[in-house]
CSV table of C-alpha atoms in Angstrom, one decimal:
chain,number,residue,atom,x,y,z
A,37,UNK,CA,-0.1,2.8,61.5
A,38,UNK,CA,-2.8,3.4,59.1
A,39,UNK,CA,-5.2,0.6,58.5
A,40,UNK,CA,-4.9,-1.0,55.0
A,41,UNK,CA,-7.8,-3.1,53.7
A,42,UNK,CA,-6.6,-6.6,52.5
A,43,UNK,CA,-6.9,-7.3,48.9
A,44,UNK,CA,-9.0,-10.2,47.6
A,45,UNK,CA,-6.7,-13.1,46.8
A,46,UNK,CA,-5.8,-13.4,43.1
A,47,UNK,CA,-5.5,-16.5,41.0
A,48,UNK,CA,-2.3,-17.3,42.8
A,49,UNK,CA,-4.0,-17.4,46.2
A,50,UNK,CA,-6.8,-19.5,44.9
A,51,UNK,CA,-4.4,-21.9,43.3
A,52,UNK,CA,-2.4,-22.3,46.6
A,53,UNK,CA,-5.7,-22.9,48.5
A,54,UNK,CA,-6.7,-25.6,45.9
A,55,UNK,CA,-3.3,-27.4,46.3
A,56,UNK,CA,-3.5,-27.4,50.1
A,57,UNK,CA,-7.1,-28.8,49.8
A,58,UNK,CA,-6.1,-31.6,47.5
A,59,UNK,CA,-3.1,-32.4,49.7
A,60,UNK,CA,-5.2,-32.6,52.8
A,61,UNK,CA,-7.9,-34.7,51.2
A,62,UNK,CA,-6.0,-37.0,48.9
A,63,UNK,CA,-2.3,-36.8,50.0
A,64,UNK,CA,0.6,-36.6,47.7
A,65,UNK,CA,-0.7,-39.1,45.1
A,66,UNK,CA,-3.8,-36.9,44.5
A,67,UNK,CA,-1.5,-33.9,44.2
A,68,UNK,CA,0.9,-35.5,41.7
A,69,UNK,CA,-2.1,-36.7,39.6
A,70,UNK,CA,-3.5,-33.1,39.6
A,71,UNK,CA,-0.2,-31.6,38.7
A,72,UNK,CA,0.4,-34.1,35.9
A,73,UNK,CA,-3.1,-33.3,34.5
A,74,UNK,CA,-2.2,-29.7,34.5
A,75,UNK,CA,1.1,-30.3,32.8
A,76,UNK,CA,-0.6,-32.6,30.2
A,77,UNK,CA,-3.3,-30.2,29.4
A,78,UNK,CA,-0.8,-27.3,29.2
A,79,UNK,CA,1.3,-29.2,26.7
A,80,UNK,CA,-1.8,-30.1,24.8
A,81,UNK,CA,-2.9,-26.5,24.7
A,82,UNK,CA,0.5,-25.3,23.4
A,83,UNK,CA,0.4,-28.0,20.7
A,84,UNK,CA,-3.2,-27.0,19.8
A,85,UNK,CA,-2.0,-23.4,19.5
A,86,UNK,CA,1.0,-24.4,17.3
A,87,UNK,CA,-1.4,-26.5,15.2
A,88,UNK,CA,-3.9,-23.6,14.7
A,89,UNK,CA,-1.0,-21.2,13.9
A,90,UNK,CA,0.5,-23.7,11.4
A,91,UNK,CA,-3.0,-24.2,9.9
A,92,UNK,CA,-3.6,-20.5,9.4
A,93,UNK,CA,-0.2,-19.9,8.0
A,94,UNK,CA,-0.7,-22.8,5.6
A,95,UNK,CA,-4.2,-21.6,4.6
A,96,UNK,CA,-2.9,-18.0,4.1
A,97,UNK,CA,0.0,-19.2,2.0
A,98,UNK,CA,-2.4,-21.4,0.0
A,99,UNK,CA,-4.6,-18.3,-0.9
A,100,UNK,CA,-1.5,-16.3,-1.8
A,101,UNK,CA,-0.3,-19.0,-4.1
A,102,UNK,CA,-3.7,-19.4,-5.7
A,103,UNK,CA,-4.0,-15.8,-6.3
A,104,UNK,CA,-0.5,-15.4,-7.7
A,105,UNK,CA,-1.0,-18.3,-10.1
A,106,UNK,CA,-4.2,-16.7,-11.3
A,107,UNK,CA,-2.4,-13.5,-12.5
A,108,UNK,CA,-0.1,-12.9,-15.4
A,109,UNK,CA,3.7,-12.7,-14.8
A,110,UNK,CA,3.6,-9.0,-15.9
A,111,UNK,CA,1.0,-8.3,-13.1
A,112,UNK,CA,3.0,-10.1,-10.4
A,113,UNK,CA,6.2,-8.5,-11.4
A,114,UNK,CA,4.7,-5.0,-11.6
A,115,UNK,CA,3.2,-5.2,-8.1
A,116,UNK,CA,6.4,-6.7,-6.6
A,117,UNK,CA,8.5,-3.8,-8.1
A,118,UNK,CA,5.9,-1.3,-7.0
A,119,UNK,CA,6.1,-2.6,-3.5
A,120,UNK,CA,9.9,-2.6,-3.6
A,121,UNK,CA,10.0,1.0,-4.7
A,122,UNK,CA,7.3,2.2,-2.2
A,123,UNK,CA,9.2,0.5,0.6
A,124,UNK,CA,12.5,2.0,-0.7
A,125,UNK,CA,11.1,5.5,-0.4
A,126,UNK,CA,10.2,4.7,3.2
A,127,UNK,CA,13.7,3.5,3.9
A,128,UNK,CA,15.3,6.8,2.8
A,129,UNK,CA,15.7,8.0,6.3
A,130,UNK,CA,17.2,4.7,7.5
A,131,UNK,CA,14.3,2.9,8.9
A,132,UNK,CA,10.7,2.0,8.1
A,133,UNK,CA,8.0,2.9,10.6
A,134,UNK,CA,4.7,1.1,11.2
A,135,UNK,CA,2.8,4.2,10.0
A,136,UNK,CA,4.7,4.1,6.6
A,137,UNK,CA,3.8,0.3,6.3
A,138,UNK,CA,0.2,1.1,7.2
A,139,UNK,CA,0.1,3.9,4.5
A,140,UNK,CA,1.3,1.4,1.8
A,141,UNK,CA,-1.2,-1.3,3.0
A,142,UNK,CA,-4.2,1.1,3.1
A,143,UNK,CA,-3.2,2.3,-0.4
A,144,UNK,CA,-3.6,-1.2,-1.8
A,145,UNK,CA,-6.7,-1.9,0.2
A,146,UNK,CA,-8.6,1.3,-0.5
A,147,UNK,CA,-7.2,2.9,-3.6
A,148,UNK,CA,-6.7,-0.4,-5.5
A,149,UNK,CA,-9.6,-2.1,-3.8
A,150,UNK,CA,-7.6,-5.2,-3.0
A,151,UNK,CA,-9.5,-8.1,-1.3
A,152,UNK,CA,-8.5,-10.3,1.6
A,153,UNK,CA,-6.4,-12.7,-0.5
A,154,UNK,CA,-4.6,-9.9,-2.4
A,155,UNK,CA,-3.9,-8.2,0.9
A,156,UNK,CA,-2.3,-11.3,2.3
A,157,UNK,CA,-0.1,-11.3,-0.7
A,158,UNK,CA,0.8,-7.6,-0.5
A,159,UNK,CA,1.6,-7.8,3.2
A,160,UNK,CA,4.0,-10.7,2.4
A,161,UNK,CA,5.6,-8.6,-0.3
A,162,UNK,CA,6.0,-5.7,2.0
A,163,UNK,CA,7.5,-7.9,4.8
A,164,UNK,CA,10.1,-9.3,2.1
A,165,UNK,CA,10.8,-5.8,0.8
A,166,UNK,CA,11.4,-4.3,4.3
A,167,UNK,CA,14.0,-7.0,5.0
A,168,UNK,CA,15.6,-6.8,1.7
A,169,UNK,CA,18.9,-5.0,1.1
A,170,UNK,CA,18.2,-4.5,-2.7
A,171,UNK,CA,18.9,-0.8,-3.6
A,172,UNK,CA,15.9,1.1,-4.9
A,173,UNK,CA,17.9,1.9,-8.1
A,174,UNK,CA,18.1,-1.8,-8.9
A,175,UNK,CA,14.3,-2.0,-8.6
A,176,UNK,CA,13.9,1.1,-10.8
A,177,UNK,CA,16.3,-0.2,-13.4
A,178,UNK,CA,14.5,-3.6,-13.6
A,179,UNK,CA,11.2,-1.7,-14.0
A,180,UNK,CA,12.5,0.6,-16.7
A,181,UNK,CA,14.0,-2.3,-18.6
A,182,UNK,CA,10.9,-4.5,-18.3
A,183,UNK,CA,8.0,-2.3,-18.9
A,184,UNK,CA,7.1,0.2,-21.7
A,185,UNK,CA,6.5,3.8,-21.2
A,186,UNK,CA,2.8,3.7,-20.4
A,187,UNK,CA,3.3,1.3,-17.4
A,188,UNK,CA,6.0,3.5,-16.1
A,189,UNK,CA,3.6,6.5,-16.2
A,190,UNK,CA,1.1,4.4,-14.1
A,191,UNK,CA,3.9,3.6,-11.7
A,192,UNK,CA,4.8,7.3,-11.2
A,193,UNK,CA,1.1,8.1,-10.8
A,194,UNK,CA,0.8,5.5,-8.0
A,195,UNK,CA,3.9,6.8,-6.3
A,196,UNK,CA,2.4,10.3,-6.2
A,197,UNK,CA,-1.0,8.8,-4.9
A,198,UNK,CA,0.8,7.1,-2.0
A,199,UNK,CA,2.8,10.2,-1.1
A,200,UNK,CA,-0.3,12.4,-1.1
A,201,UNK,CA,-2.2,10.2,1.2
A,202,UNK,CA,-0.1,12.0,3.9
A,203,UNK,CA,-1.3,15.3,5.4
A,204,UNK,CA,2.1,16.9,4.8
A,205,UNK,CA,4.3,15.5,2.0
A,206,UNK,CA,8.0,16.1,2.9
A,207,UNK,CA,10.0,17.9,0.3
A,208,UNK,CA,12.6,15.1,0.5
A,209,UNK,CA,10.0,12.5,-0.6
A,210,UNK,CA,8.8,14.8,-3.4
A,211,UNK,CA,12.4,15.1,-4.6
A,212,UNK,CA,12.6,11.2,-4.5
A,213,UNK,CA,9.6,11.0,-6.7
A,214,UNK,CA,11.1,13.3,-9.2
A,215,UNK,CA,14.3,11.4,-9.2
A,216,UNK,CA,12.3,8.2,-9.8
A,217,UNK,CA,10.6,9.9,-12.8
A,218,UNK,CA,14.1,10.8,-14.1
A,219,UNK,CA,15.4,7.3,-13.6
A,220,UNK,CA,12.3,5.9,-15.5
A,221,UNK,CA,12.9,8.3,-18.3
A,222,UNK,CA,9.6,10.1,-17.9
A,223,UNK,CA,9.4,13.3,-20.0
A,224,UNK,CA,9.4,16.7,-18.2
A,225,UNK,CA,5.9,17.3,-19.5
A,226,UNK,CA,4.5,14.2,-18.0
A,227,UNK,CA,6.4,14.7,-14.7
A,228,UNK,CA,5.0,18.2,-14.5
A,229,UNK,CA,1.4,16.9,-15.3
A,230,UNK,CA,1.4,14.3,-12.6
A,231,UNK,CA,2.9,16.3,-9.8
A,232,UNK,CA,0.9,19.5,-10.6
A,233,UNK,CA,-2.3,17.6,-10.5
A,234,UNK,CA,-1.7,16.4,-6.9
A,235,UNK,CA,-0.4,19.8,-5.9
A,236,UNK,CA,-3.4,21.7,-7.1
A,237,UNK,CA,-5.7,19.0,-5.9
A,238,UNK,CA,-4.5,19.7,-2.4
A,239,UNK,CA,-5.1,23.5,-2.5
A,240,UNK,CA,-8.2,25.2,-1.1
A,241,UNK,CA,-10.9,25.6,-3.9
A,242,UNK,CA,-12.1,29.1,-4.5
A,243,UNK,CA,-15.4,30.1,-3.0
A,244,UNK,CA,-18.3,29.6,-5.4
A,245,UNK,CA,-16.5,27.2,-7.6
A,246,UNK,CA,-16.9,23.4,-7.5
A,247,UNK,CA,-13.4,23.0,-8.9
A,248,UNK,CA,-10.4,25.0,-9.6
A,249,UNK,CA,-9.6,25.8,-13.2
A,250,UNK,CA,-6.0,25.6,-12.3
A,251,UNK,CA,-6.4,22.0,-11.2
A,252,UNK,CA,-7.8,21.2,-14.6
A,253,UNK,CA,-5.0,22.9,-16.4
A,254,UNK,CA,-2.6,21.0,-14.3
A,255,UNK,CA,-4.3,17.6,-15.2
A,256,UNK,CA,-3.5,18.3,-18.8
A,257,UNK,CA,-0.1,19.6,-18.0
A,258,UNK,CA,-0.8,23.2,-19.1
A,259,UNK,CA,-0.2,26.6,-17.5
A,260,UNK,CA,-3.3,28.4,-16.5
A,261,UNK,CA,-4.8,30.4,-19.5
A,262,UNK,CA,-3.5,28.1,-22.1
A,263,UNK,CA,-5.3,28.6,-25.4
A,264,UNK,CA,-7.9,26.2,-27.0
A,265,UNK,CA,-5.4,24.7,-29.5
A,266,UNK,CA,-2.9,23.9,-26.6
A,267,UNK,CA,-5.8,22.3,-24.6
A,268,UNK,CA,-6.9,20.2,-27.5
A,269,UNK,CA,-3.3,19.1,-28.3
A,270,UNK,CA,-2.6,18.2,-24.6
A,271,UNK,CA,-5.8,16.2,-24.3
A,272,UNK,CA,-5.0,14.1,-27.4
A,273,UNK,CA,-1.5,13.4,-26.2
A,274,UNK,CA,-2.5,12.3,-22.9
A,275,UNK,CA,-5.5,10.3,-24.1
A,276,UNK,CA,-3.0,8.2,-26.2
A,277,UNK,CA,-0.6,7.7,-23.3
A,278,UNK,CA,-3.2,6.7,-20.6
A,279,UNK,CA,-5.5,4.6,-22.7
A,280,UNK,CA,-6.5,1.7,-20.5
A,281,UNK,CA,-5.8,-0.9,-23.2
A,282,UNK,CA,-2.1,-0.1,-23.0
A,283,UNK,CA,-1.9,-1.4,-19.5
A,284,UNK,CA,-4.5,-4.2,-19.6
A,285,UNK,CA,-1.9,-6.8,-19.2
A,286,UNK,CA,-0.9,-5.4,-15.8
A,287,UNK,CA,-4.3,-6.6,-14.3
A,288,UNK,CA,-7.7,-5.3,-13.5
A,289,UNK,CA,-6.6,-2.9,-10.8
A,290,UNK,CA,-4.1,-1.0,-13.0
A,291,UNK,CA,-6.5,-1.1,-15.9
A,292,UNK,CA,-8.8,0.6,-13.4
A,293,UNK,CA,-6.1,3.2,-12.5
A,294,UNK,CA,-5.8,4.1,-16.3
A,295,UNK,CA,-9.5,4.4,-16.6
A,296,UNK,CA,-9.8,6.8,-13.6
A,297,UNK,CA,-6.9,8.8,-15.1
A,298,UNK,CA,-8.9,9.0,-18.4
A,299,UNK,CA,-12.0,10.2,-16.5
A,300,UNK,CA,-9.8,13.0,-15.0
A,301,UNK,CA,-8.5,13.9,-18.5
A,302,UNK,CA,-11.9,13.9,-19.9
A,303,UNK,CA,-13.3,16.0,-17.3
A,304,UNK,CA,-10.5,18.6,-17.5
A,305,UNK,CA,-11.0,18.8,-21.2
A,306,UNK,CA,-14.7,19.1,-21.0
A,307,UNK,CA,-14.3,21.9,-18.4
A,308,UNK,CA,-11.6,23.9,-20.2
A,309,UNK,CA,-13.0,23.8,-23.7
A,310,UNK,CA,-16.1,25.6,-22.4
A,311,UNK,CA,-14.1,28.5,-21.0
């Protein structure tokens, strides 16, 4: 038989030796006292853990409540419906993966620059949306009936932003985004403008160019080679739709989304008018 080296006794072995030592030196009274102390401290530890967990939950809910009360009703409803719709897209295949939840959370954290209190709130909204049986069409209907056209454009812009955080965007999800646009009664021109911008933004840029002119045409919803008059007309139309003042009631982060959109529109117009 091959020799096998004995392993060092683990915690169980040490504990058994300790019990034998107490029994030999103090008898059963000392052993019962020792075991009673272990049980007491164990219960105390459990109660302490429960207390800490409850305290953290209370603190987190307090921050969520404080943040919610500091925002307008329009803002809170906008974010709630946005989360419902984004989770609804993830539910299309019948289940929501951890990666899909992480994508939504990262979107709020990095794209919208949400702080800790805001992220607590969003995570709570996501959790509720995942467990909700509310059909996505109901959320879309409420959004369409609640908000004007400009906030609906911002919503569609955000939907595409989330989709294009993925390396590969499934055709099924792109079709869902198009269906959302139809349900929100977004015009064909605006649908084409938003989707084309992200489509061309993903393509490889030509050598020797800092940006593709096709991308700039797409930002303005135009076909490559559109004339100066069409460029000017598209610029004026989009500038009116995406003016930040039209979504100011939704909150700072969505005002910022409109500002970023206006920067893209201005950059595209400045580039194309020089061609």
